Coordinates of C-alpha atoms in Angstrom, one line a residue:
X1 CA 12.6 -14.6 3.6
X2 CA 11.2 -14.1 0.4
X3 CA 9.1 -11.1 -0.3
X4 CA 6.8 -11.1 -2.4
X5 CA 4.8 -7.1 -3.9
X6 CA 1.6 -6.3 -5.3
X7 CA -0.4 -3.1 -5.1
X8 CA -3.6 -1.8 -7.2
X9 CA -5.2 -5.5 -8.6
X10 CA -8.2 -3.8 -8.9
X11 CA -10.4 -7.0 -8.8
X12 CA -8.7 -8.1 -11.8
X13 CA -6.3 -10.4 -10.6
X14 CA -7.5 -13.4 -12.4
X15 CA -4.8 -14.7 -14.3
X16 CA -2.2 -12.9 -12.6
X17 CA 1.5 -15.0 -12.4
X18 CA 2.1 -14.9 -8.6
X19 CA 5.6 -15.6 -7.2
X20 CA 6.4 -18.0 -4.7
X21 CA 7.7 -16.4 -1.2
X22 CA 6.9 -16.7 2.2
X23 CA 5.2 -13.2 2.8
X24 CA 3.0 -11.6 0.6
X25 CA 2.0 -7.8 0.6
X26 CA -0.6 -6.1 -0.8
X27 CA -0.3 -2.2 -1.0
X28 CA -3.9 -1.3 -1.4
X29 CA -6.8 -1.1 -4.1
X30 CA -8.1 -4.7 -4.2
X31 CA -11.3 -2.9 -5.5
X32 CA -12.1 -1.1 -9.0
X33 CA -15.1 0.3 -7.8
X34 CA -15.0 0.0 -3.9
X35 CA -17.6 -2.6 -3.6
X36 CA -17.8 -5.3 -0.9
X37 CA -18.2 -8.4 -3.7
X38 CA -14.8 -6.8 -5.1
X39 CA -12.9 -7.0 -1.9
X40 CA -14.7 -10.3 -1.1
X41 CA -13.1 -11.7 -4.2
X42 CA -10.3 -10.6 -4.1
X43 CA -9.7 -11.4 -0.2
X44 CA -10.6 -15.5 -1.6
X45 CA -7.9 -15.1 -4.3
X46 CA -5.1 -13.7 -1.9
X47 CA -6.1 -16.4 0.7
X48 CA -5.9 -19.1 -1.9
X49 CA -2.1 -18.0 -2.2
X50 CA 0.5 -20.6 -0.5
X51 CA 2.3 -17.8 1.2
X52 CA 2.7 -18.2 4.7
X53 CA 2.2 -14.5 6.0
X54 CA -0.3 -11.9 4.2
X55 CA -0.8 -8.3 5.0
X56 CA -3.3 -5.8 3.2
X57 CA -3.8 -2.4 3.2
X58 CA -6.9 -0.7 1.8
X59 CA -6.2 2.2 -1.2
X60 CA -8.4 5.2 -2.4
X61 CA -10.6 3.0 -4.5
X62 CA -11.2 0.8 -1.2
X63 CA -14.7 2.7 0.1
X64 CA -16.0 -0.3 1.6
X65 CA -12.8 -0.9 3.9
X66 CA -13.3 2.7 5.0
X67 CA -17.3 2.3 5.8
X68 CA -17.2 -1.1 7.5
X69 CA -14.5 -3.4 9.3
X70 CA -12.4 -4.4 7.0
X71 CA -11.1 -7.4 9.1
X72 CA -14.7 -9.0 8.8
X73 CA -14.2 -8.8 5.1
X74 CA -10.5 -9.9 4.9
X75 CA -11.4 -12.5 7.4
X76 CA -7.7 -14.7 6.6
X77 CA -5.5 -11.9 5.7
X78 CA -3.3 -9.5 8.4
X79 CA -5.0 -6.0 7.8
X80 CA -3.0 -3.0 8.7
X81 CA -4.3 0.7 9.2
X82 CA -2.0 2.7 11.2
X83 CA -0.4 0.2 12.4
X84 CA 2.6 -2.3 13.1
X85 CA 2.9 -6.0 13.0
X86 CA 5.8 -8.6 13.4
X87 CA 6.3 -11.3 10.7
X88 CA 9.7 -13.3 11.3
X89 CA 11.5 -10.9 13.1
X90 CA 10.7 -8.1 10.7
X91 CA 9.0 -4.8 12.0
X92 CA 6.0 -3.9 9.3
X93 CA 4.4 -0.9 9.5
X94 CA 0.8 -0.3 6.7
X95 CA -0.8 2.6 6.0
X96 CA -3.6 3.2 3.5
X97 CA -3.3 6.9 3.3
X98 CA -2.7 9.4 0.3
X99 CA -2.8 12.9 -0.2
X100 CA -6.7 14.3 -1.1
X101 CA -7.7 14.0 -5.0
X102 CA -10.7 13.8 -5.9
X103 CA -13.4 12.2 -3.9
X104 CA -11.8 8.8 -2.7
X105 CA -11.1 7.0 0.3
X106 CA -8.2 6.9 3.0
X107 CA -7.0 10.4 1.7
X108 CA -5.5 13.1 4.1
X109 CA -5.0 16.9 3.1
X110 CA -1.3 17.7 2.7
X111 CA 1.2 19.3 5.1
X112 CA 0.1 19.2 8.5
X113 CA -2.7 16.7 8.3
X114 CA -0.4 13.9 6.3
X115 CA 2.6 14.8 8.5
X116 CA 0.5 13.9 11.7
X117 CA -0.7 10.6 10.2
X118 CA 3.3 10.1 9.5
X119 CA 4.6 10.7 12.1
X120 CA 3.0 7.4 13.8
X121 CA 5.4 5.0 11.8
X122 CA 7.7 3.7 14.3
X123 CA 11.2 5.0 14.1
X124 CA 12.4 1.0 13.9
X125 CA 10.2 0.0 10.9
X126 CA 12.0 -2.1 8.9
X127 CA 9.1 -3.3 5.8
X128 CA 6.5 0.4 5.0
X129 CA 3.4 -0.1 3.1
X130 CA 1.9 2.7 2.0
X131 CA -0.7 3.6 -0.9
X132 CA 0.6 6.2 -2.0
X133 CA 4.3 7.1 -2.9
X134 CA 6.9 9.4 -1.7
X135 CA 7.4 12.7 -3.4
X136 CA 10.0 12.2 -6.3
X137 CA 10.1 8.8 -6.0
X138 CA 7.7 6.3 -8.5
X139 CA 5.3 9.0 -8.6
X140 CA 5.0 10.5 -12.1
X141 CA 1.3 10.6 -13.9
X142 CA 1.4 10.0 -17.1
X143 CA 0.9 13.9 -17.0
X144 CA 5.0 14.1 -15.9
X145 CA 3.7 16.0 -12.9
X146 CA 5.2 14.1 -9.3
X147 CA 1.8 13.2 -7.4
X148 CA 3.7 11.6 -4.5
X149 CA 3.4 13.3 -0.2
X150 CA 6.6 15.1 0.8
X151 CA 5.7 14.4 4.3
X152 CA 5.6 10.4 3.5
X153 CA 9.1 11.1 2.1
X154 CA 10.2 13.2 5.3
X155 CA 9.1 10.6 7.0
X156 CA 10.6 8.1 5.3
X157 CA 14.4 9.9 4.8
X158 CA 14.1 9.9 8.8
X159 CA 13.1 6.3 9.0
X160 CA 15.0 4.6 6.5
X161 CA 13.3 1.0 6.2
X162 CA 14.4 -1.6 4.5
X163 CA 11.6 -1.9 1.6
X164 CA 8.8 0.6 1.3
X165 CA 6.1 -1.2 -0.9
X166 CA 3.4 1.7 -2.1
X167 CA 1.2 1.5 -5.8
X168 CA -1.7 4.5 -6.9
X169 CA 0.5 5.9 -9.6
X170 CA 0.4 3.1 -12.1
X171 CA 1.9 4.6 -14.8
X172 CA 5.0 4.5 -12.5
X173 CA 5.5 1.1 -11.3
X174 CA 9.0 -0.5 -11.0
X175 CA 11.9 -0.3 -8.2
X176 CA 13.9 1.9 -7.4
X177 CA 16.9 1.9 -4.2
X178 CA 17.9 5.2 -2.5
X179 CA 20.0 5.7 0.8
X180 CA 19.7 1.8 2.1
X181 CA 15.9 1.4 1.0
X182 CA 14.1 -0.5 -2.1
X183 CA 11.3 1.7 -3.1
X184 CA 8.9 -0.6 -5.0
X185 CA 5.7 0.9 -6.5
X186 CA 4.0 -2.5 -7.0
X187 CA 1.0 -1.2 -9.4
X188 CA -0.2 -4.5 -11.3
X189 CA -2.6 -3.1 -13.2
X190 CA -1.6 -0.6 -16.3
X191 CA -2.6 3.1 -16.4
X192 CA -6.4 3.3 -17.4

């Protein structure tokens, strides 16, 4: 199966170069500014896609997938919050969740609060989709200063899927493999 990553398109996915594959992830912020005409649009593009399987998560710039349902406005698409799915024989687990900055959406106070919101990732979870990244890994602002959850990567070490697709830290986008996993932060839009 051929997997195909993106995270943060930020409504401006017009024009983007799009892989063929037969599953297609989305790691959160389809939005710029968390509008419903944002996600709308950018719900169209992904289900104009050939790609037989496609799952979304919402990200921090996603307020209109926290206030409403977002399955009525990603009518098309697999949506995951807290939750697993099956695609092929592979275990997915998605999460929009990152640790508080700022007023956003999805976001979680660290330590005991992100740890609980963890912890529900099934031990067997092969594909993770998360917003935000692990601590130390894909993580560094522009600043230099790691803005990833240590509990995600507790989590994770414990876990050990196969891929673990995330984006929010753009600056940081690439791959990276550690201990049997591919860590992609899948950002497609630059810093700023």
């Amino acid at each position: 199966m051929r997997i195909v990553c993106f995270s943060d398109t930020h409504d401006a996915f017009r024009g983007v170069p799009v892989p063929h594959g037969d599953l297609l992830l989305h790691g959160g912020d389809l939005s710029r500014r968390g509008v419903v005409e944002e996600v709308l649009a950018s719900a169209e593009w992904l289900r104009s896609l050939p790609h037989r399987h496609k799952l979304v998560i919402a990200g921090n710039h996603d307020f209109c997938l926290e206030q409403q349902d977002p399955r009525s406005l990603l009518q098309g698409l697999r949506y995951l919050q807290d939750e697993s799915c099956e695609i092929e024989g592979l275990r997915v687990y998605g999460s929009p969740w990152s640790p508080a900055h700022g007023l956003w959406s999805f976001q979680a106070e660290r330590g005991e609060p992100l740890r609980k919101i963890w912890q529900q990732i099934p031990d067997n979870t092969q594909i993770l989709i998360t917003h935000g990244p692990p601590r130390g890994i894909l993580d560094r602002h522009v600043s230099g200063r790691p803005l990833g959850c240590e509990q995600l990567r507790e989590r994770v070490l414990q876990v050990k899927p196969l891929l673990h697709l995330f984006g929010h830290v753009h600056e940081s986008h690439g791959s990276h493999r550690q201990d049997g996993t591919l860590f992609v932060n899948a950002c497609n839009c630059s810093f700023g």
